[in-house]
Amino acid sequence: MMDFELAQDDLELVHALQIAPRLSWTELGKVLGRHPATLSNRWNRLHSQRVVWILGHLGGRPQMHCTVLLDVEADPRLMDATLRALCRIPEVNSVDSSSRHADFRLTCIAPDWLSMSHRVLPKLWAVEGVLRIKASVCTRVYASGDQWRLDVLSHRQEDELRALAPAPQVSVGTIPAALWPCLEVLQVNGRATARDIAQSTGQHPATAARLLNAALSAGMVYIRCELATDYSGSPLLVQWFTKVPPGMEDRIAQFLKTFRSLRLCAATTGEANLTFNMQLHEPSEIASIERKLVAQFPQLQILETCVGTRSYKRMGWLLDADGRFNRSPDGIESSYRSRPHS
């Protein structure tokens, strides 16, 4: 249950940080017309209330790591214990409830398919209460949570922020082993400086700075600002599973990326070869989105529409019932701790 509402200035700050999560308070202040100290204090207040946080995660390139979406069915008698055990697995990045045949929907990340199949999936099957697991491997990720936006800033302000924080030039390559410790730090604090990373990892500050700059500019690491779902004005999380003819995925994904509510769009293996989810204001938007999508792409088949009732874990952060991050010391479980050896 919400115990307060975010003011307009709060929402403007969050929107700005969604676009440019690592900009200095001084740079943000110039765009928002606010004093840097005011913005810093506002952010610290919201973060202390566990409503906002900034995290880093691997960029969505399947050739650099393995991402799998899983439907999990659990024994009703062991539901709570099964949920807690699933959330404790580091490679389980996100856990959401499901209103359809699966009880939980999981997003898992591992360095490669061998790690996923030999280490991560056996961990899931070993959890007491797990009855069935259905896995879909992501073959391409078109959009992730870092692209979801509020709608409170002007177009001019958005353009100014994008100019100050241009999108990375995504390149193909392997993740250096030295980057994995940096990811552990960034997952907890997406605004961490090279000095912060060096102090936490024991790396030389120059090495940390070089790794950080290279990873951000090449799109190996994405940084995003999260807002507790119940305080966002868009509390409804909806995921679609669709079947599209081979070769149409790119066109459909580009169309879906025009929706500001989009949180995920990925090509996957299985009968449903394109899945996407959105964060919506109300249920009536579901039918409207489906009409627009089918009108634009008649060949697309909607196999399933799933309305989530709650998120329990998001990119390693454990969440409370209202979507705020957990205040306990173990409220963040690094997804990158089980990294490959250098």
XYZ file of C-alpha atoms in Angstrom:
342
model
C 0.000 0.000 0.000
C 1.437 3.402 -0.987
C 2.153 5.656 1.972
C 2.991 8.759 -0.116
C 2.906 10.009 -3.695
C 5.797 11.312 -5.743
C 5.749 15.025 -6.511
C 6.152 16.351 -10.059
C 9.763 17.341 -9.323
C 10.459 13.776 -8.162
C 9.059 12.310 -11.376
C 11.043 14.769 -13.508
C 14.262 13.726 -11.771
C 13.495 10.032 -12.261
C 12.663 10.585 -15.934
C 15.945 12.461 -16.410
C 17.893 9.651 -14.758
C 16.127 7.078 -16.931
C 17.651 8.835 -19.941
C 21.025 9.750 -18.426
C 21.554 7.772 -15.196
C 25.227 8.704 -14.732
C 25.078 12.441 -15.412
C 26.371 14.683 -12.635
C 23.895 16.620 -10.533
C 25.323 19.797 -12.079
C 24.577 18.609 -15.629
C 21.125 17.412 -14.627
C 20.467 20.712 -12.865
C 21.083 22.695 -16.044
C 18.461 20.684 -17.924
C 15.886 20.545 -15.121
C 16.407 24.120 -13.913
C 17.249 22.986 -10.372
C 20.238 23.500 -8.094
C 22.551 20.449 -8.032
C 22.305 20.183 -4.239
C 18.506 20.168 -4.490
C 18.596 17.284 -6.944
C 21.127 15.348 -4.864
C 19.048 15.777 -1.714
C 15.871 14.820 -3.550
C 17.498 11.645 -4.891
C 18.890 10.711 -1.468
C 15.438 11.129 0.086
C 13.746 8.968 -2.542
C 16.469 6.331 -2.296
C 16.190 6.252 1.508
C 12.471 5.599 1.044
C 13.487 2.652 -1.209
C 11.471 3.988 -4.138
C 14.306 4.591 -6.633
C 17.643 2.978 -7.368
C 20.202 2.856 -10.173
C 21.788 -0.401 -11.258
C 24.081 -1.746 -13.941
C 23.602 -4.950 -15.903
C 25.055 -6.757 -18.889
C 24.119 -5.399 -22.282
C 21.662 -7.526 -24.233
C 23.941 -9.234 -26.725
C 23.497 -13.042 -26.794
C 26.927 -13.566 -28.377
C 28.520 -12.230 -25.172
C 26.491 -14.129 -22.563
C 23.463 -16.395 -22.225
C 20.015 -15.127 -21.202
C 17.163 -17.578 -20.673
C 13.502 -16.923 -19.847
C 11.880 -19.653 -17.766
C 8.350 -20.590 -16.762
C 8.341 -22.418 -13.434
C 5.460 -24.416 -11.977
C 5.662 -25.119 -8.250
C 4.003 -27.375 -5.705
C 1.212 -25.265 -4.123
C 2.087 -26.675 -0.681
C 5.670 -25.356 -0.943
C 5.063 -22.154 -2.896
C 6.611 -19.688 -0.414
C 9.699 -21.787 0.304
C 10.214 -22.441 -3.421
C 9.972 -18.731 -4.182
C 12.541 -17.815 -1.526
C 14.937 -20.482 -2.783
C 14.613 -19.323 -6.387
C 15.290 -15.720 -5.411
C 18.467 -16.771 -3.573
C 20.069 -18.195 -6.739
C 22.496 -15.502 -7.987
C 22.033 -16.256 -11.690
C 18.278 -15.751 -11.337
C 18.161 -12.071 -12.216
C 14.433 -11.483 -12.063
C 11.421 -13.286 -10.601
C 7.823 -12.328 -11.344
C 4.510 -13.940 -10.516
C 2.350 -15.214 -13.333
C -1.412 -15.154 -13.801
C -1.377 -18.002 -16.330
C -0.202 -21.627 -16.294
C 3.241 -20.899 -14.805
C 3.540 -19.809 -11.182
C 6.749 -17.805 -11.676
C 8.558 -16.303 -14.634
C 12.341 -16.106 -14.271
C 15.095 -14.340 -16.188
C 18.464 -16.071 -15.798
C 21.866 -14.870 -16.979
C 25.059 -16.894 -17.232
C 28.375 -16.273 -19.000
C 27.583 -18.898 -21.670
C 25.254 -21.792 -22.522
C 27.493 -24.421 -20.924
C 27.358 -22.525 -17.621
C 23.599 -22.215 -17.958
C 22.974 -25.875 -18.780
C 25.585 -27.442 -16.473
C 25.321 -25.168 -13.435
C 22.283 -22.874 -13.409
C 19.473 -25.152 -14.621
C 20.475 -27.972 -12.230
C 20.282 -25.450 -9.363
C 16.709 -24.654 -10.369
C 15.673 -28.301 -10.638
C 17.219 -28.942 -7.215
C 14.902 -26.412 -5.532
C 12.310 -28.243 -3.458
C 8.830 -27.690 -4.822
C 9.796 -27.090 -8.457
C 7.573 -29.314 -10.610
C 8.175 -28.129 -14.174
C 10.492 -25.746 -15.982
C 10.012 -24.470 -19.509
C 13.016 -22.595 -20.920
C 13.287 -20.203 -23.866
C 16.765 -19.035 -24.872
C 17.070 -15.393 -25.957
C 18.667 -15.202 -29.382
C 18.450 -11.412 -29.527
C 17.410 -8.745 -27.031
C 15.964 -5.673 -28.728
C 14.937 -3.727 -25.629
C 15.306 -4.039 -21.873
C 14.248 -2.155 -18.758
C 16.716 0.672 -19.368
C 14.469 1.888 -22.233
C 11.235 2.245 -20.230
C 10.326 5.919 -19.710
C 8.024 8.099 -17.672
C 6.321 10.839 -19.677
C 6.873 14.035 -17.708
C 9.777 15.898 -19.346
C 9.444 18.024 -22.459
C 10.864 16.840 -25.783
C 13.462 19.616 -25.543
C 14.647 18.364 -22.154
C 14.797 14.790 -23.441
C 16.894 15.911 -26.420
C 19.264 17.846 -24.161
C 19.762 14.833 -21.909
C 20.393 12.503 -24.854
C 22.974 14.949 -26.199
C 24.786 14.914 -22.838
C 24.593 11.109 -22.581
C 24.631 9.637 -26.107
C 23.686 6.014 -26.639
C 26.595 3.541 -26.688
C 28.088 2.379 -29.974
C 27.298 -1.307 -29.553
C 30.158 -3.527 -30.670
C 30.746 -7.266 -30.822
C 33.338 -8.846 -28.591
C 33.953 -10.913 -25.515
C 33.538 -9.656 -21.963
C 36.964 -9.246 -20.348
C 37.356 -11.303 -17.177
C 38.359 -8.158 -15.255
C 34.935 -6.628 -15.973
C 32.963 -9.142 -13.898
C 34.056 -7.673 -10.517
C 33.110 -4.218 -11.839
C 29.651 -5.530 -12.709
C 29.131 -6.674 -9.130
C 29.734 -3.088 -7.973
C 27.599 -1.515 -10.700
C 24.681 -3.835 -10.001
C 24.514 -2.359 -6.497
C 25.271 1.234 -7.556
C 24.970 2.149 -11.213
C 26.464 5.589 -10.517
C 29.629 4.140 -8.973
C 32.780 5.950 -10.082
C 36.012 4.321 -11.171
C 37.406 5.172 -7.727
C 34.438 3.419 -6.052
C 34.982 0.344 -8.225
C 38.723 0.307 -7.515
C 38.129 0.469 -3.764
C 35.607 -2.391 -3.901
C 37.485 -4.677 -6.280
C 41.120 -3.962 -5.447
C 41.795 -2.995 -9.050
C 44.041 -0.056 -9.850
C 41.937 3.116 -10.325
C 43.296 3.577 -13.859
C 42.369 -0.007 -14.736
C 38.890 0.419 -13.290
C 38.403 3.675 -15.219
C 39.534 2.094 -18.481
C 37.258 -0.922 -18.021
C 34.277 1.212 -17.012
C 34.597 3.631 -19.930
C 35.119 0.840 -22.467
C 32.198 -1.216 -21.134
C 29.774 1.729 -21.176
C 30.810 3.096 -24.570
C 30.671 -0.356 -26.213
C 27.300 -1.288 -24.702
C 28.718 -4.183 -22.691
C 27.059 -2.671 -19.611
C 23.751 -0.822 -19.448
C 22.880 1.485 -16.565
C 19.263 2.090 -15.651
C 17.157 3.960 -13.116
C 14.419 1.879 -11.506
C 11.244 3.185 -9.888
C 9.079 1.103 -7.549
C 6.154 -0.126 -9.616
C 3.355 1.046 -7.316
C 4.757 4.599 -7.330
C 5.265 4.849 -11.084
C 1.683 5.507 -12.160
C 1.982 2.354 -14.299
C 1.508 -0.563 -11.903
C 0.432 -3.182 -14.456
C 3.143 -5.510 -15.802
C 2.014 -7.415 -18.900
C 3.984 -9.910 -20.977
C 3.052 -11.150 -24.447
C 4.261 -14.345 -26.097
C 3.918 -14.213 -29.871
C 4.731 -16.290 -32.932
C 6.010 -14.421 -35.983
C 7.323 -15.620 -39.370
C 11.128 -15.903 -39.498
C 12.733 -12.675 -40.627
C 10.001 -10.380 -39.264
C 11.373 -10.091 -35.734
C 13.431 -6.973 -36.447
C 10.546 -5.029 -38.005
C 8.134 -5.905 -35.214
C 10.704 -5.064 -32.546
C 11.305 -1.633 -34.074
C 7.549 -0.991 -34.000
C 7.302 -2.082 -30.371
C 10.178 0.225 -29.430
C 7.946 3.200 -30.300
C 5.941 2.423 -27.130
C 7.376 4.249 -24.108
C 5.884 1.550 -21.874
C 8.108 -1.203 -23.346
C 10.373 -2.944 -20.793
C 11.516 -6.019 -22.728
C 11.525 -7.260 -26.290
C 13.456 -10.396 -27.209
C 13.615 -13.037 -29.912
C 13.552 -16.496 -28.338
C 13.598 -20.180 -29.111
C 10.379 -22.154 -28.952
C 6.894 -21.799 -30.397
C 6.682 -18.233 -29.066
C 9.680 -16.780 -30.900
C 9.142 -13.126 -29.935
C 8.230 -12.028 -26.425
C 7.801 -8.546 -24.996
C 6.474 -6.911 -21.868
C 5.186 -3.464 -20.988
C 4.426 -1.502 -17.849
C 0.929 -0.065 -18.268
C -1.470 2.296 -16.498
C -4.599 0.120 -16.674
C -5.949 -3.133 -18.158
C -7.830 -1.391 -20.984
C -4.486 -0.626 -22.642
C -3.861 -4.336 -23.267
C -6.539 -4.665 -25.943
C -5.506 -1.376 -27.546
C -1.880 -2.500 -27.874
C -2.921 -5.865 -29.308
C -5.180 -4.207 -31.892
C -2.404 -1.885 -33.035
C 0.108 -4.723 -33.234
C -2.110 -7.109 -35.203
C -3.279 -4.308 -37.530
C 0.345 -3.481 -38.340
C 1.474 -7.119 -38.602
C -1.418 -9.455 -39.522
C 0.981 -12.429 -39.705
C 1.710 -12.157 -35.975
C -0.046 -14.606 -33.654
C -0.531 -13.734 -29.968
C -0.150 -17.057 -28.167
C -0.451 -15.796 -24.601
C -0.985 -12.570 -22.683
C 0.188 -12.768 -19.082
C -0.629 -10.156 -16.439
C 1.842 -10.243 -13.569
C 0.595 -9.689 -10.055
C 3.927 -8.986 -8.387
C 7.683 -8.707 -8.969
C 9.854 -10.397 -6.333
C 13.284 -9.746 -7.808
C 14.504 -7.376 -10.505
C 18.022 -7.515 -11.910
C 19.314 -8.971 -8.644
C 17.396 -6.611 -6.311
C 14.806 -8.209 -4.011
C 11.524 -6.281 -3.914
C 8.777 -5.763 -1.355
C 5.068 -6.128 -2.070
C 4.774 -2.547 -3.362
C 7.814 -2.834 -5.618
C 10.284 -1.027 -3.354
C 13.703 -2.596 -2.963
C 14.314 -4.666 0.138
C 16.162 -2.802 2.884
C 17.874 -5.897 4.317
C 21.652 -6.336 3.794
C 21.042 -9.393 1.613
C 18.476 -7.547 -0.490
C 20.828 -7.526 -3.486
C 22.113 -10.842 -4.839
C 24.845 -10.341 -7.414
C 24.049 -12.029 -10.704
C 27.699 -11.800 -11.724
C 29.416 -13.485 -8.790
C 29.621 -16.835 -10.584
C 31.743 -15.461 -13.379
C 34.202 -17.333 -15.584
C 37.763 -17.671 -14.373
C 40.310 -15.372 -15.914
